[in-house]
Amino acid sequence: MKIENAVALVTGANRGIGLAFARELLNRGARKVYAAARDPASVTLPGVQALKLDVTKPDEVASAVAQAGDVTLLINNAGIAQPGGLLADDSEEVARRIFETNFFSVLRMSKAFAPILKDNGGGALLNVLSVASWVNGGELAAYSASKSAAWSLTNALRNELLTQKTQVLGLHMAYVDTDLTRGFDVPKSSPEKIVQRALDGLEAGLDEVLADELTMLVKNGMTAPTPTYLHPMG
């Protein structure tokens, strides 16, 4: 898919990777960028159209569909995380909350906008996933589990949307320098670099982008005699 003249909607576009997506889409000549956020006043990037959207609320998703019927590219970026393992006292509550945003809301948005993408020629759907889709060291256990589910969802959507010629791309990366990883003392990629590689892959017609070296190492090691997913990421 070509970005020039595309009409994109980016969820969680007020900061981090979402903001970087919105900025780079404009740089590449997108005709319109809907920058969706719970609080549209938090969207301050010039040139975008702020859109009030809490992806966990079906009524706000329906409102977004009504306002953005010209979308040709949907980027499901909004996501949340919380440190902790699955044996913690509150793990079920935490997992439900994280899955609501990271899995069910991606499903909700994809279902809602699939007919619009079809009507507008097919377009593309880009889901922001993670290297945590494949490895779970326990420090972000529910987040990792939700990204595994979102990866499977992305693969299913790719097959279901094939007949309407909608490109579906899964973006995987390790640590990115955003609010989500604040406090993690690890090497981090810039949001801008991750987004550039993602959009390069989208324009090249790829199904999957591995946006940094660690992610490529983990993916390549999944079929090793001792596969990477059996051990914490390091």
CSV table of C-alpha atoms in Angstrom, one decimal:
chain,number,residue,atom,x,y,z
A,1,MET,CA,0.0,0.0,0.0
A,2,LYS,CA,1.2,3.5,-0.8
A,3,ILE,CA,1.0,6.1,1.9
A,4,GLU,CA,0.8,9.1,-0.4
A,5,ASN,CA,-2.8,10.2,-0.6
A,6,ALA,CA,-3.9,7.6,1.9
A,7,VAL,CA,-6.4,8.4,4.7
A,8,ALA,CA,-5.2,6.9,8.0
A,9,LEU,CA,-6.6,6.4,11.4
A,10,VAL,CA,-4.1,5.9,14.2
A,11,THR,CA,-5.3,4.8,17.7
A,12,GLY,CA,-3.4,6.1,20.7
A,13,ALA,CA,-2.0,8.8,18.5
A,14,ASN,CA,-1.3,11.5,21.2
A,15,ARG,CA,2.1,10.1,22.3
A,16,GLY,CA,4.8,7.5,21.8
A,17,ILE,CA,4.6,5.2,18.7
A,18,GLY,CA,1.2,6.5,17.8
A,19,LEU,CA,2.4,10.1,17.6
A,20,ALA,CA,5.4,8.9,15.6
A,21,PHE,CA,3.0,7.2,13.2
A,22,ALA,CA,0.9,10.2,12.7
A,23,ARG,CA,3.9,12.5,12.1
A,24,GLU,CA,5.5,10.1,9.6
A,25,LEU,CA,2.3,9.5,7.7
A,26,LEU,CA,2.0,13.3,7.2
A,27,ASN,CA,5.7,13.3,6.1
A,28,ARG,CA,5.0,10.7,3.5
A,29,GLY,CA,2.1,12.5,2.0
A,30,ALA,CA,-1.0,11.0,3.6
A,31,ARG,CA,-4.0,13.0,2.5
A,32,LYS,CA,-5.6,12.9,6.0
A,33,VAL,CA,-4.6,11.5,9.4
A,34,TYR,CA,-7.2,10.9,12.1
A,35,ALA,CA,-5.3,11.0,15.4
A,36,ALA,CA,-7.4,9.1,17.8
A,37,ALA,CA,-7.1,9.5,21.6
A,38,ARG,CA,-9.3,9.2,24.7
A,39,ASP,CA,-8.8,13.0,25.1
A,40,PRO,CA,-8.6,14.7,21.8
A,41,ALA,CA,-7.2,17.8,23.4
A,42,SER,CA,-4.0,15.8,24.1
A,43,VAL,CA,-3.5,15.6,20.3
A,44,THR,CA,-1.3,18.6,19.5
A,45,LEU,CA,0.4,17.6,16.2
A,46,PRO,CA,-0.3,20.2,13.5
A,47,GLY,CA,-2.0,18.8,10.4
A,48,VAL,CA,-3.9,15.9,11.9
A,49,GLN,CA,-7.6,15.6,12.7
A,50,ALA,CA,-8.1,14.8,16.4
A,51,LEU,CA,-10.7,12.2,17.0
A,52,LYS,CA,-12.1,11.3,20.4
A,53,LEU,CA,-11.8,7.5,20.8
A,54,ASP,CA,-11.6,5.1,23.7
A,55,VAL,CA,-11.1,1.8,21.9
A,56,THR,CA,-12.6,-0.1,24.8
A,57,LYS,CA,-16.0,1.7,24.4
A,58,PRO,CA,-18.2,0.3,21.6
A,59,ASP,CA,-20.2,3.5,21.3
A,60,GLU,CA,-17.0,5.6,20.7
A,61,VAL,CA,-15.8,3.1,18.1
A,62,ALA,CA,-19.2,3.4,16.3
A,63,SER,CA,-18.8,7.2,16.4
A,64,ALA,CA,-15.4,6.9,14.9
A,65,VAL,CA,-16.8,4.8,12.1
A,66,ALA,CA,-19.4,7.4,11.4
A,67,GLN,CA,-16.8,10.2,11.3
A,68,ALA,CA,-14.1,8.5,9.4
A,69,GLY,CA,-15.8,6.7,6.5
A,70,ASP,CA,-12.9,7.6,4.2
A,71,VAL,CA,-10.2,5.6,6.0
A,72,THR,CA,-8.0,3.5,3.8
A,73,LEU,CA,-5.4,2.6,6.5
A,74,LEU,CA,-6.2,1.6,10.1
A,75,ILE,CA,-3.3,1.4,12.6
A,76,ASN,CA,-4.3,-0.4,15.8
A,77,ASN,CA,-1.6,1.1,18.0
A,78,ALA,CA,-3.3,1.8,21.4
A,79,GLY,CA,-2.1,-0.6,24.1
A,80,ILE,CA,-1.5,-0.8,27.8
A,81,ALA,CA,0.9,-2.8,30.1
A,82,GLN,CA,1.4,-3.5,33.7
A,83,PRO,CA,4.4,-5.2,35.4
A,84,GLY,CA,3.7,-8.4,37.2
A,85,GLY,CA,3.5,-12.2,36.9
A,86,LEU,CA,0.5,-14.4,36.5
A,87,LEU,CA,0.7,-15.7,40.1
A,88,ALA,CA,0.2,-12.3,41.6
A,89,ASP,CA,-3.0,-11.8,43.7
A,90,ASP,CA,-4.6,-9.4,41.1
A,91,SER,CA,-3.4,-11.2,38.0
A,92,GLU,CA,-6.9,-12.1,36.7
A,93,GLU,CA,-8.1,-8.6,37.1
A,94,VAL,CA,-5.0,-7.2,35.4
A,95,ALA,CA,-5.1,-9.7,32.6
A,96,ARG,CA,-8.8,-8.9,31.8
A,97,ARG,CA,-8.1,-5.1,31.7
A,98,ILE,CA,-5.0,-5.6,29.5
A,99,PHE,CA,-6.8,-8.0,27.1
A,100,GLU,CA,-9.7,-5.6,26.8
A,101,THR,CA,-7.4,-3.0,25.2
A,102,ASN,CA,-4.7,-5.1,23.6
A,103,PHE,CA,-6.9,-7.8,22.1
A,104,PHE,CA,-10.6,-7.2,22.2
A,105,SER,CA,-10.3,-3.6,21.2
A,106,VAL,CA,-8.1,-4.5,18.2
A,107,LEU,CA,-10.8,-7.0,17.2
A,108,ARG,CA,-13.5,-4.4,17.7
A,109,MET,CA,-11.7,-1.8,15.6
A,110,SER,CA,-10.8,-4.2,12.9
A,111,LYS,CA,-14.4,-5.5,12.6
A,112,ALA,CA,-15.8,-2.0,12.6
A,113,PHE,CA,-13.5,-0.7,9.9
A,114,ALA,CA,-13.2,-3.7,7.7
A,115,PRO,CA,-16.3,-2.7,5.6
A,116,ILE,CA,-15.0,0.8,5.3
A,117,LEU,CA,-11.6,-0.5,4.0
A,118,LYS,CA,-13.5,-2.7,1.6
A,119,ASP,CA,-15.6,0.1,0.3
A,120,ASN,CA,-12.5,2.3,-0.2
A,121,GLY,CA,-10.7,-0.3,-2.3
A,122,GLY,CA,-9.2,-2.7,0.3
A,123,GLY,CA,-6.6,-0.5,1.9
A,124,ALA,CA,-4.6,-1.9,4.8
A,125,LEU,CA,-4.7,-2.8,8.5
A,126,LEU,CA,-1.5,-2.5,10.6
A,127,ASN,CA,-1.5,-4.0,14.1
A,128,VAL,CA,1.2,-3.0,16.6
A,129,LEU,CA,2.4,-6.1,18.2
A,130,SER,CA,5.6,-6.9,20.1
A,131,VAL,CA,8.5,-9.4,20.4
A,132,ALA,CA,6.5,-10.3,23.6
A,133,SER,CA,4.1,-12.0,21.2
A,134,TRP,CA,6.6,-14.9,21.2
A,135,VAL,CA,8.4,-14.7,24.6
A,136,ASN,CA,7.1,-14.3,28.1
A,137,GLY,CA,9.6,-13.9,30.8
A,138,GLY,CA,7.0,-13.2,33.4
A,139,GLU,CA,7.9,-9.5,34.2
A,140,LEU,CA,5.0,-8.3,31.9
A,141,ALA,CA,3.1,-11.6,31.9
A,142,ALA,CA,-0.4,-10.4,31.0
A,143,TYR,CA,0.9,-7.9,28.4
A,144,SER,CA,2.9,-10.7,26.7
A,145,ALA,CA,-0.1,-13.0,26.7
A,146,SER,CA,-2.3,-10.3,25.2
A,147,LYS,CA,0.2,-9.7,22.5
A,148,SER,CA,0.4,-13.4,21.7
A,149,ALA,CA,-3.4,-13.4,21.3
A,150,ALA,CA,-3.2,-10.2,19.2
A,151,TRP,CA,-0.6,-11.9,16.9
A,152,SER,CA,-3.0,-14.8,16.4
A,153,LEU,CA,-5.8,-12.4,15.7
A,154,THR,CA,-3.7,-10.5,13.2
A,155,ASN,CA,-2.9,-13.8,11.3
A,156,ALA,CA,-6.6,-14.7,11.3
A,157,LEU,CA,-7.6,-11.2,10.0
A,158,ARG,CA,-5.1,-11.5,7.2
A,159,ASN,CA,-6.8,-14.6,5.9
A,160,GLU,CA,-10.3,-13.3,6.4
A,161,LEU,CA,-9.6,-10.0,4.7
A,162,LEU,CA,-7.8,-11.5,1.8
A,163,THR,CA,-10.9,-11.7,-0.4
A,164,GLN,CA,-11.5,-7.9,0.0
A,165,LYS,CA,-7.8,-7.2,-0.9
A,166,THR,CA,-7.0,-5.6,2.5
A,167,GLN,CA,-3.3,-5.9,3.4
A,168,VAL,CA,-2.8,-6.9,7.0
A,169,LEU,CA,0.6,-6.2,8.6
A,170,GLY,CA,1.9,-7.3,12.0
A,171,LEU,CA,4.6,-5.0,13.5
A,172,HIS,CA,6.9,-6.7,16.1
A,173,MET,CA,9.6,-4.9,18.0
A,174,ALA,CA,11.4,-5.0,21.4
A,175,TYR,CA,11.8,-2.1,23.7
A,176,VAL,CA,10.9,1.3,22.4
A,177,ASP,CA,11.7,4.6,24.1
A,178,THR,CA,8.1,5.5,25.2
A,179,ASP,CA,6.1,6.0,28.4
A,180,LEU,CA,5.3,2.3,28.3
A,181,THR,CA,8.9,1.3,28.9
A,182,ARG,CA,9.8,4.0,31.3
A,183,GLY,CA,11.8,2.5,34.2
A,184,PHE,CA,13.2,-0.4,32.1
A,185,ASP,CA,17.0,-0.1,32.0
A,186,VAL,CA,17.5,-1.8,28.6
A,187,PRO,CA,18.5,-0.7,25.1
A,188,LYS,CA,15.6,1.0,23.4
A,189,SER,CA,14.8,1.9,19.8
A,190,SER,CA,13.3,5.3,19.0
A,191,PRO,CA,9.6,5.4,18.0
A,192,GLU,CA,10.6,7.2,14.8
A,193,LYS,CA,12.9,4.4,13.6
A,194,ILE,CA,10.3,1.7,14.4
A,195,VAL,CA,7.6,3.6,12.5
A,196,GLN,CA,9.8,4.2,9.5
A,197,ARG,CA,10.5,0.5,9.2
A,198,ALA,CA,6.9,-0.3,9.7
A,199,LEU,CA,5.7,2.0,6.9
A,200,ASP,CA,8.5,0.9,4.6
A,201,GLY,CA,7.2,-2.7,5.1
A,202,LEU,CA,3.6,-1.6,4.5
A,203,GLU,CA,4.6,0.1,1.2
A,204,ALA,CA,6.6,-2.9,0.2
A,205,GLY,CA,3.5,-5.1,0.6
A,206,LEU,CA,4.9,-7.2,3.5
A,207,ASP,CA,2.7,-9.2,6.0
A,208,GLU,CA,5.1,-8.8,8.9
A,209,VAL,CA,7.8,-6.4,10.0
A,210,LEU,CA,10.5,-7.3,12.5
A,211,ALA,CA,11.6,-3.8,13.4
A,212,ASP,CA,14.8,-4.3,15.4
A,213,GLU,CA,17.7,-6.7,15.8
A,214,LEU,CA,16.5,-8.3,19.0
A,215,THR,CA,13.1,-9.1,17.5
A,216,MET,CA,14.8,-10.7,14.5
A,217,LEU,CA,17.0,-12.8,16.8
A,218,VAL,CA,14.1,-14.0,18.8
A,219,LYS,CA,12.0,-14.9,15.7
A,220,ASN,CA,14.9,-16.7,14.1
A,221,GLY,CA,15.5,-18.7,17.3
A,222,MET,CA,11.9,-20.0,17.6
A,223,THR,CA,12.8,-23.1,15.6
A,224,ALA,CA,16.2,-23.7,17.3
A,225,PRO,CA,16.8,-27.0,19.2
A,226,THR,CA,16.2,-24.9,22.4
A,227,PRO,CA,13.7,-22.3,21.1
A,228,THR,CA,13.8,-18.8,22.3
A,229,TYR,CA,10.2,-18.9,23.6
A,230,LEU,CA,11.2,-21.4,26.3
A,231,HIS,CA,13.4,-18.8,28.0
A,232,PRO,CA,13.1,-15.2,29.2
A,233,MET,CA,14.1,-12.6,26.7
A,234,GLY,CA,17.6,-11.1,27.3
